[in-house]
Coordinates of C-alpha atoms in Angstrom, one line a residue:
X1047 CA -13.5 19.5 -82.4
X1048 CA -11.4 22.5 -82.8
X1049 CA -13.1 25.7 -81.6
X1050 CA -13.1 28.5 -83.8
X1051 CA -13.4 32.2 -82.9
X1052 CA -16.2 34.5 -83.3
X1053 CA -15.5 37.6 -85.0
X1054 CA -18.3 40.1 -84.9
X1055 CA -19.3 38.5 -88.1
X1056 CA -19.8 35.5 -87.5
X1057 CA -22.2 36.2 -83.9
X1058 CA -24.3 38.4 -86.1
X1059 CA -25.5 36.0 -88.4
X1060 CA -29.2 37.7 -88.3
X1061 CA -28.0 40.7 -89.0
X1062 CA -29.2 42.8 -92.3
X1063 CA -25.7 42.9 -93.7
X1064 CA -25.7 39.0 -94.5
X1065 CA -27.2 39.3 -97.5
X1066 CA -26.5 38.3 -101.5
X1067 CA -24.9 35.2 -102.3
X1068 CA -21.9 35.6 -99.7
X1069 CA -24.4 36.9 -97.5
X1070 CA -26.3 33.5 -97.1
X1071 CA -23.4 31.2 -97.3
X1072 CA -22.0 33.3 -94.6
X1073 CA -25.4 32.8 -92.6
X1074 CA -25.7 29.3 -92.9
X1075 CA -22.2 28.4 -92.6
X1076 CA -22.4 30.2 -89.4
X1077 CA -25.1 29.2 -88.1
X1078 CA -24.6 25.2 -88.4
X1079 CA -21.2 26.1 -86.3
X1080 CA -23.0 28.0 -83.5
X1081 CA -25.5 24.6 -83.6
X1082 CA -22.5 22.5 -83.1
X1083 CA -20.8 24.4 -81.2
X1084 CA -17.5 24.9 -83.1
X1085 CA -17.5 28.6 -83.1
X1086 CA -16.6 30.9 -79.4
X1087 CA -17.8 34.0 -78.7
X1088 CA -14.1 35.5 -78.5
X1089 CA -11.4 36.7 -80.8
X1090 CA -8.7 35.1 -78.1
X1091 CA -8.0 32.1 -81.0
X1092 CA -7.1 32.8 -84.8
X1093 CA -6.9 30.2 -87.2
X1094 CA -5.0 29.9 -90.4
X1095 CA -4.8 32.7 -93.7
X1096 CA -6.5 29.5 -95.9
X1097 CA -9.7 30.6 -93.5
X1098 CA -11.1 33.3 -95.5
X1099 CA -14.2 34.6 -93.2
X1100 CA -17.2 36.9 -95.1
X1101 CA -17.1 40.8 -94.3
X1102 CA -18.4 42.0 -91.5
X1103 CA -20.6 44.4 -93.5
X1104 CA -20.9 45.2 -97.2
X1105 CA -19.3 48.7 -96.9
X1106 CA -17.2 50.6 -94.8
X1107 CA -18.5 54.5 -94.3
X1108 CA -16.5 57.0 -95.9
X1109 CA -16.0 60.7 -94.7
X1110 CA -15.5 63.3 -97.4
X1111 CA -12.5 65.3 -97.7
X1112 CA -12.4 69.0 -98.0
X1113 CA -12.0 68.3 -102.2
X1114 CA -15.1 66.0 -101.7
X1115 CA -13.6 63.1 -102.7
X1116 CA -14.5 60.1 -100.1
X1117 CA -12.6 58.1 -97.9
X1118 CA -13.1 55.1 -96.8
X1119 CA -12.7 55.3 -92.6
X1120 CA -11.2 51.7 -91.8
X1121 CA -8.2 50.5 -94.2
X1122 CA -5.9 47.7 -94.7
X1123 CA -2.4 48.9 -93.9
X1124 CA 0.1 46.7 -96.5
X1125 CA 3.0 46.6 -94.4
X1126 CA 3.8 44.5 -91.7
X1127 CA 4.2 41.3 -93.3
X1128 CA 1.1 41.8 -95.4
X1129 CA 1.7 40.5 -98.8
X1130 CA -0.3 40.1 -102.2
X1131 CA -2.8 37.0 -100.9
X1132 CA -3.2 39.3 -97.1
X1133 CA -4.6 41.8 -99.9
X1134 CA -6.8 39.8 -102.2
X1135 CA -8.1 38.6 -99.3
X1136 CA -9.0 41.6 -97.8
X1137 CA -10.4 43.1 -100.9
X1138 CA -13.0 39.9 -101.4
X1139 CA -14.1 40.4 -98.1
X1140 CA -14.9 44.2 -97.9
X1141 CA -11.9 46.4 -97.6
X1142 CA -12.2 49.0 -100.6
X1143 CA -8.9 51.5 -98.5
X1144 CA -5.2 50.2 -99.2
X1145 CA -2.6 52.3 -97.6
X1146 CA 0.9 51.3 -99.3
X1147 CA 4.3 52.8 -99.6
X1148 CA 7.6 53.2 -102.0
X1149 CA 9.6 52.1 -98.5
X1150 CA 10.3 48.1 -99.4
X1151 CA 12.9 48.5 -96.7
X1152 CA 10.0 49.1 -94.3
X1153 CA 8.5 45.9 -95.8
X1154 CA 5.8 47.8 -98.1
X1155 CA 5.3 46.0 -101.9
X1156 CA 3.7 48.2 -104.5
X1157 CA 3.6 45.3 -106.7
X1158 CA 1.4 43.3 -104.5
X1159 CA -1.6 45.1 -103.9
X1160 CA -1.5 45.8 -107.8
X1161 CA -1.6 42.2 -108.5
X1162 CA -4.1 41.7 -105.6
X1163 CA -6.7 44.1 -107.1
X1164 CA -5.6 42.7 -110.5
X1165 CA -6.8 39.2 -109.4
X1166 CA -9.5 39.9 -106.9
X1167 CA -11.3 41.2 -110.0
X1168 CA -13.2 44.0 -107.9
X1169 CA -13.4 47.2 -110.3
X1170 CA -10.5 49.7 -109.9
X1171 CA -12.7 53.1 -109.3
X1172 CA -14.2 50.9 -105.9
X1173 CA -10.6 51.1 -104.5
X1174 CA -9.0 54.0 -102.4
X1175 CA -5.8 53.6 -103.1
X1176 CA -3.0 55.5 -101.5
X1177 CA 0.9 55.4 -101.4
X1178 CA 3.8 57.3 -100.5
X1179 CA 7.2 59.2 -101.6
X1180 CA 10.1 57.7 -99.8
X1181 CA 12.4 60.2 -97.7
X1182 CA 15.2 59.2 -100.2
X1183 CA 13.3 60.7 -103.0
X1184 CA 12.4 64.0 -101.7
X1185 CA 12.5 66.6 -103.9
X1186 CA 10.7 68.5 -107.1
X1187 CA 12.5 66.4 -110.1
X1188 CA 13.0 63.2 -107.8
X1189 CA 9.2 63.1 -106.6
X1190 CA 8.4 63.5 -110.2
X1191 CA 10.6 60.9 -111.6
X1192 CA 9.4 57.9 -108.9
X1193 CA 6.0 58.4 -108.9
X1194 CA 5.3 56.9 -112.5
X1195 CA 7.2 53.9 -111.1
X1196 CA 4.7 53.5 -108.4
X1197 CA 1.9 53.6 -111.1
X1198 CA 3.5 51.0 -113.0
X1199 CA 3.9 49.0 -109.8
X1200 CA 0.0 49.4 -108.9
X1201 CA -0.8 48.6 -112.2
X1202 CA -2.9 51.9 -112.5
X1203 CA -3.1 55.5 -114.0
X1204 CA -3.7 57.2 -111.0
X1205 CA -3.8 57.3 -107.0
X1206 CA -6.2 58.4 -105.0
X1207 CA -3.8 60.3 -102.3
X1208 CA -0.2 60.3 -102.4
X1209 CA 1.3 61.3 -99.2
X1210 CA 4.9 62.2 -98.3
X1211 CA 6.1 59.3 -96.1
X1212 CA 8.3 61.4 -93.8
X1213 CA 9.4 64.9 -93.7
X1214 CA 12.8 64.5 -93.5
X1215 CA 15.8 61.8 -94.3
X1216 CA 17.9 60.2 -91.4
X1217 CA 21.3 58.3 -91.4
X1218 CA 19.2 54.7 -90.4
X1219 CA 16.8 55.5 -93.0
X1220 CA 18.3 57.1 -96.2
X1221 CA 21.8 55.1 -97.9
X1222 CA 22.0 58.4 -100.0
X1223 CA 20.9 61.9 -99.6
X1224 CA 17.8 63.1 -100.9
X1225 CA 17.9 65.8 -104.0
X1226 CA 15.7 68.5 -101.9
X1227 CA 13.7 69.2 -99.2
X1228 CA 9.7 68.0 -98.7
X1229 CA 8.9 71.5 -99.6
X1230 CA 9.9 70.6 -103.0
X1231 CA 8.1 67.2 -102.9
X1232 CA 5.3 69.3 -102.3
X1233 CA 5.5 71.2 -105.0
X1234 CA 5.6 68.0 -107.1
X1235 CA 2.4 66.7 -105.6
X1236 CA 0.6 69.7 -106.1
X1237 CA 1.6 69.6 -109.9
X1238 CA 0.5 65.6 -109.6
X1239 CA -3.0 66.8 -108.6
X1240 CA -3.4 69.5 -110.7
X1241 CA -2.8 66.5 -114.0
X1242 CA -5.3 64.8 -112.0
X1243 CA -2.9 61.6 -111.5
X1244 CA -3.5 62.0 -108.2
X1245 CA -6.9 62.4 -106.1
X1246 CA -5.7 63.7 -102.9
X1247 CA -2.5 64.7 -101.2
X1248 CA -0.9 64.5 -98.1
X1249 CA 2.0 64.3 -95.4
X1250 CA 3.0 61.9 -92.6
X1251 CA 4.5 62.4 -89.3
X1252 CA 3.5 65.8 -89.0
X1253 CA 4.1 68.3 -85.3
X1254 CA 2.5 71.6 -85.2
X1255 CA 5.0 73.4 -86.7
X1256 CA 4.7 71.5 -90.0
X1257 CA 1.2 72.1 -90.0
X1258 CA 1.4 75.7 -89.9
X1259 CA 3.8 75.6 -92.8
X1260 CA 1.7 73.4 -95.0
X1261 CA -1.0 75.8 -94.1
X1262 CA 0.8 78.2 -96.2
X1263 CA 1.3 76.4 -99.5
X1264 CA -0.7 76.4 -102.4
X1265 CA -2.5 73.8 -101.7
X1266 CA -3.4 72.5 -98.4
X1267 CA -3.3 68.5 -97.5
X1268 CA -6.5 66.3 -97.5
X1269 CA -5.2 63.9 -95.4
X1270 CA -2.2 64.1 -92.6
X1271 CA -0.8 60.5 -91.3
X1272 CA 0.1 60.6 -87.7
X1273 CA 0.6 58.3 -84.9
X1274 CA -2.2 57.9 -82.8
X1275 CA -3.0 55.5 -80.3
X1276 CA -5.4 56.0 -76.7
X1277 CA -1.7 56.2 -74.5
X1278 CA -0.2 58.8 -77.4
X1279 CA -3.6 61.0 -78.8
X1280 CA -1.6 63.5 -80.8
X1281 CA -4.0 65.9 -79.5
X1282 CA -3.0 69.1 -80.8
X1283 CA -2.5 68.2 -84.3
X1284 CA -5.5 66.3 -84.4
X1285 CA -7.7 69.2 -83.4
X1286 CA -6.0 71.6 -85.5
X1287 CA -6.8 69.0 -88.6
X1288 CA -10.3 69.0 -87.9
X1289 CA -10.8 72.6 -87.5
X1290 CA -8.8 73.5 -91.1
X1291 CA -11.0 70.6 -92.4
X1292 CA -8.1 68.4 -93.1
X1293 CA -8.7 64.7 -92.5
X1294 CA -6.5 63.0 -89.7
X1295 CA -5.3 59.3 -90.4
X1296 CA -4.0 57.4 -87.7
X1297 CA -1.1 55.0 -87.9
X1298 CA -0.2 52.7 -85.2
X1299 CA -3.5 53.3 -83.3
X1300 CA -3.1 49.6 -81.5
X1301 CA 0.1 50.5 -80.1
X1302 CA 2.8 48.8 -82.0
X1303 CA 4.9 51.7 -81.6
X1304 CA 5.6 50.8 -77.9
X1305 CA 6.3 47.2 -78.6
X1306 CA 8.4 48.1 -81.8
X1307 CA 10.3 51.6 -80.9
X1308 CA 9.6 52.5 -77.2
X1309 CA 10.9 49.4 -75.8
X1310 CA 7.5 47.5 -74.1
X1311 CA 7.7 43.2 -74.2
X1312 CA 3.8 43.5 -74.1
X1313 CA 1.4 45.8 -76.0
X1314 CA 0.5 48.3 -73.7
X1315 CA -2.8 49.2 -75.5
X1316 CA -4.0 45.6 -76.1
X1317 CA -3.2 44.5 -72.2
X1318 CA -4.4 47.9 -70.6
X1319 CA -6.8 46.6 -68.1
X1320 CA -9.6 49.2 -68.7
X1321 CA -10.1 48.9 -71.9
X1322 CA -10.3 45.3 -71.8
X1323 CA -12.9 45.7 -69.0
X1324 CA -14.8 48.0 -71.8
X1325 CA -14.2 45.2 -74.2
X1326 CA -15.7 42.2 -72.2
X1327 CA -18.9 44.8 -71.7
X1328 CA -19.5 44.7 -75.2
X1329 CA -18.3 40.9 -75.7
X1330 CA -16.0 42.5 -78.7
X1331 CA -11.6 42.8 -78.7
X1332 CA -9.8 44.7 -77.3
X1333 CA -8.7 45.6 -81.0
X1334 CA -12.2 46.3 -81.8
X1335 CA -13.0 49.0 -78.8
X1336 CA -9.4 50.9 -79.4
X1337 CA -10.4 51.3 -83.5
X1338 CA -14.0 52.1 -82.4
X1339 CA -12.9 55.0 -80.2
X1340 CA -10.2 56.1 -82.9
X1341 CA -13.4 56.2 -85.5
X1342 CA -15.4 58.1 -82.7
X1343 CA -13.0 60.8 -82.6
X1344 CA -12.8 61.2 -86.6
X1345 CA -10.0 59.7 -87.2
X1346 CA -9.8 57.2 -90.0
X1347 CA -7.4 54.2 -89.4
X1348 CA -5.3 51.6 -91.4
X1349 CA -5.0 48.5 -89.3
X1350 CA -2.6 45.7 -90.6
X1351 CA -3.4 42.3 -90.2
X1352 CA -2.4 39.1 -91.9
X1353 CA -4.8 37.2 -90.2
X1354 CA -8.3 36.6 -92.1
X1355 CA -10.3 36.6 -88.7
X1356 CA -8.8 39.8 -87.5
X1357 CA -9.4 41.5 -90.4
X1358 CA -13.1 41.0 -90.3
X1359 CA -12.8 41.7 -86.8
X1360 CA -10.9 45.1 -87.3
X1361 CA -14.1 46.1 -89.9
X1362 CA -16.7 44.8 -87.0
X1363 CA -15.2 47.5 -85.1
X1364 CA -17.8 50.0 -86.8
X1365 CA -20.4 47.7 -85.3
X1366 CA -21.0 48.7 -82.1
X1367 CA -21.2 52.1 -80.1
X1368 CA -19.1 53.4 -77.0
X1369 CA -20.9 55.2 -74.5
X1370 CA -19.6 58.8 -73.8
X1371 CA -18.1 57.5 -70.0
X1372 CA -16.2 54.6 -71.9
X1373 CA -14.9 57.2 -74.9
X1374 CA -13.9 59.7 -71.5
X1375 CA -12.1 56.6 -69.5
X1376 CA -9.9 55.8 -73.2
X1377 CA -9.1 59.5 -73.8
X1378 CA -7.9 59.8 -70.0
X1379 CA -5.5 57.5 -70.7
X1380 CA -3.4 60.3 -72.8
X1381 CA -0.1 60.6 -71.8
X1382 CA 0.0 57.8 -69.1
X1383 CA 3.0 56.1 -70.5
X1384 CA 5.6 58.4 -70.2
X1385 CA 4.0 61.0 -67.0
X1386 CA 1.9 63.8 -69.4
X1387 CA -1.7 64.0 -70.1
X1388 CA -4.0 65.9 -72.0
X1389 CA -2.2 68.5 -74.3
X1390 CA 0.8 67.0 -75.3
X1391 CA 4.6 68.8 -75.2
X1392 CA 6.4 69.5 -78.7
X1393 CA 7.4 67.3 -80.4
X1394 CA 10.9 67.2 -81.2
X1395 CA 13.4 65.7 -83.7
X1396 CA 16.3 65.1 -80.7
X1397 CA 20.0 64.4 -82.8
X1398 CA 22.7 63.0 -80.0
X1399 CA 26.2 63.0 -81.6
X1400 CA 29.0 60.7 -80.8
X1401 CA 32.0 62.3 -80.9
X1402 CA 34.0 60.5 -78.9
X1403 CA 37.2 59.2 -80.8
X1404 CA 38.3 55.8 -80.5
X1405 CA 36.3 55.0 -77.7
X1406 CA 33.8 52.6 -77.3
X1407 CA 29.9 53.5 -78.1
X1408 CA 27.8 54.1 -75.5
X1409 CA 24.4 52.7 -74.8
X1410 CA 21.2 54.9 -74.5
X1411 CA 19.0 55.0 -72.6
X1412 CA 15.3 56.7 -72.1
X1413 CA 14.3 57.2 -68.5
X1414 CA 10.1 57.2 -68.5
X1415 CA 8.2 58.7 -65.6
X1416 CA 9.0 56.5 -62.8
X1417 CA 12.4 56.5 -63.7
X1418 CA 12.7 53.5 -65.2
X1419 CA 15.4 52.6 -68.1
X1420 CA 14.5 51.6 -71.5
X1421 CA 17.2 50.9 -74.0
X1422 CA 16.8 52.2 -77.2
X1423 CA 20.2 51.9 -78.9
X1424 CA 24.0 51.6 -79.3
X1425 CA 25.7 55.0 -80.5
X1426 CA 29.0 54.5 -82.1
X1427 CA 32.0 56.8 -81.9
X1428 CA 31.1 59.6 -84.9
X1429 CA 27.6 58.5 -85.1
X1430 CA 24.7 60.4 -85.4
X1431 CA 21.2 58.8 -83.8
X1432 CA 18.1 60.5 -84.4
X1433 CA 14.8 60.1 -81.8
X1434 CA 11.7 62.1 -82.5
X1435 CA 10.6 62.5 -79.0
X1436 CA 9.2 65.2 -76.8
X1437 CA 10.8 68.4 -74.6
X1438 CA 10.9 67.1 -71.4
X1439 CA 12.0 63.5 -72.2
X1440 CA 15.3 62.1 -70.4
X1441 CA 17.9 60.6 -72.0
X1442 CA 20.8 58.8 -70.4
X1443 CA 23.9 57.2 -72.0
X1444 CA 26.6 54.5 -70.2
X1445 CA 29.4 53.2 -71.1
X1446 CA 30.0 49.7 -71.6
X1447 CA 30.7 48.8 -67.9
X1448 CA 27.3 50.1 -67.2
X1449 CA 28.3 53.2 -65.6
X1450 CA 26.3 56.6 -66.7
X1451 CA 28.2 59.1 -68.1
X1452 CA 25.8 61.7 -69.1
X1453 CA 22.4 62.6 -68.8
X1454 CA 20.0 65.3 -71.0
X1455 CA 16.9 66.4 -70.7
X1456 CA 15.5 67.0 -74.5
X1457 CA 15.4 71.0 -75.3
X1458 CA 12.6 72.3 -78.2
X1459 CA 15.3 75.1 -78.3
X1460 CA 18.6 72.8 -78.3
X1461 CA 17.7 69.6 -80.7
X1462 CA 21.2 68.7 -81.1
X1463 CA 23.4 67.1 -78.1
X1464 CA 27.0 66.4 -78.7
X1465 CA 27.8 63.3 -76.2
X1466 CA 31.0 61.4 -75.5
X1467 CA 33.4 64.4 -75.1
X1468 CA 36.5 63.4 -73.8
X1469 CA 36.4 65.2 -71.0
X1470 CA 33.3 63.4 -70.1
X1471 CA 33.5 61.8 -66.7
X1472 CA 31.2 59.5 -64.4
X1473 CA 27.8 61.0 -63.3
X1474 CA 26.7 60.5 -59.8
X1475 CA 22.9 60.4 -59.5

């Protein structure tokens, strides 16, 4: 017979939250697999998204922002591949948080989760939902102008946050220039709040300088979006959120940005052998013990999944409790991938410039701790690449016979590096 896994759900079938008329059905279809022994206690198998499993519980805690409006702490995150039945799905089985976004071109679909709700037939006012301005739009009038486009989308008369998706516009992301600046989006979104249109606002991808701007403005954010996973902790800003009161969402926290933008073959936070000894203590994922210890912190966290089982997993996360030497050996990890810990340097929005003319582009590099090469990109003769990295971080360019002609170390004080000069010559290490 084929084996199916055991989410936290399904080997808790005696526990209080299997109740109502799911509740039972959940129990006893559950229980007759454990008797016949179709069901594994592991999350190592998935099976396919006609596989709907029941929530892991009937409600996911919420924390209250600073406007007392509440939040749910575990969300669905609509991108990655996540599409209108990922949604529905997710909504009949527990998930009342749907973080979404303008940015189709980074595979976000308004529409979708608008016809999900639509169709799922749970109530509108049950559903945190939250959605951002794309960097193309920034701006007072622009803002303004998209944002009744989302609401059509959404199939709704108001949002519960609206956040800023980045701060800025770059070459790779923008085809035109935005009208203004996100000071002027911000602007916009106070006057959204104040109409009442929107619940909550907010910012993503947000370094300490940022923050103590914002901290200036009329109206403060309810909600700041930042990566956070245990090998990148975002320490700084995170602290500073909770002492202004401001509630920190992590993106990312189960380390896709290594696999998708800092060059790892194999998920460095899903494969890092301690916490998977932490997970086979508590018989739960891996996935399960890096959201718990994001939710421990106070971080609320938007996991996408377009699997059925590891969305109930990713809620099951809340059922279970990390002991304070097993929260220490996770937050030690800080750092560990590229040679800092604790308190992290600044973060900084590195611009290399190409301009070499007529030659060839040159390949670049970033050199980790041990010294080790990662490629992260071709840079074309009068192109502009943008990294948001660190001070500190190394960053090597060759041409395309391999050999390395030029090497800099990033500067908070010196964000822009012209490279291929003519004059530029081989670099002996």
């Amino acid at each position: 017979p084929r084996v199916l896994p055991c989410s936290s759900w399904a080997c808790g079938v005696l526990m209080p939250s299997c109740d109502g008329a799911r509740g039972w059905a959940c129990a006893l279809v559950v229980g007759l697999a454990l008797v016949a022994g179709l069901v594994a206690p592991s999350l190592g198998a998935s099976v396919g998204a006609d596989v709907a499993p029941a929530a892991a519980v009937t409600s996911v805690p919420t924390v209250t922002l600073h406007n007392g409006r509440k939040l749910p702490v575990i969300g669905l995150g609509c991108s990655s591949g996540v599409r209108k039945e990922h949604i529905r799905s997710a909504l009949l089985d527990g998930y009342r948080h749907l973080d979404t976004a303008q940015a189709e071109v980074w595979n976000y679909f308004e529409s979708d989760l608008g016809e999900a709700l639509l169709e799922s037939g749970v109530p509108r006012g049950e559903v945190f939902i939250q959605t951002k301005i794309f960097p193309e739009d920034l701006g007072y009038e622009a803002t303004k102008r998209v944002f009744p486009k989302s609401l059509e989308r959404l199939r709704t008369t108001w949002v519960d946050s609206l956040l800023i998706h980045k701060p800025r516009c770059w070459e790779a992301a923008c085809k035109r220039q935005p009208e203004g600046t996100w000071q002027d989006s911000w602007r916009a979104l106070e006057d959204l709040y104040d109409a009442g249109v929107v619940r909550a606002i907010g910012i993503c991808d947000v370094d300490e300088k940022l923050l103590d701007e914002l901290l200036t403005k009329r109206l403060k954010p309810h909600i700041i979006q930042n990566w956070m996973d245990p090998f990148h902790q975002d320490e700084r800003v995170w602290e500073r959120c909770r002492a202004e009161g401001i509630q920190y969402q992590a993106y990312s926290t189960l380390g896709a940005q290594w696999v998708h933008f800092r060059g790892h073959a194999v998920n460095p936070v899903l494969s890092n052998p301690d916490i998977n000894a932490i997970a086979e203590a508590h018989n739960r994922s891996s996935a399960q013990v890096v959201l718990n210890w994001a939710l421990a912190r106070g971080a609320a966290v938007l996991p996408a999944s377009r699997d059925p089982w590891r969305r109930a997993g990713n809620i099951g996360s809340l059922m279970f409790e990390l002991s304070a030497a097993e929260l220490a050996a996770i937050d030690a990890l800080d750092g560990a991938l590229d040679g800092t810990s604790g308190a992290r340097p600044a973060s900084v929005q590195a611009t290399f410039v190409n301009v070499g003319r007529g030659a060839g582009p040159l390949e670049a590099y970033w050199v980790d701790a041990g010294g080790k090469e990662k490629k992260v990109g071709s840079l074309l003769a009068g192109v502009r690449w943008v990294q948001q990295t660190y001070a500190g971080h190394t960053f090597r360019f060759r041409d395309q016979e391999g050999l390395l002609m030029e090497e800099h170390v990033v500067e908070e004080a010196r964000p822009v590096v012209e490279v291929g000069a003519a004059d530029a010559k081989h670099v002996d290490l």
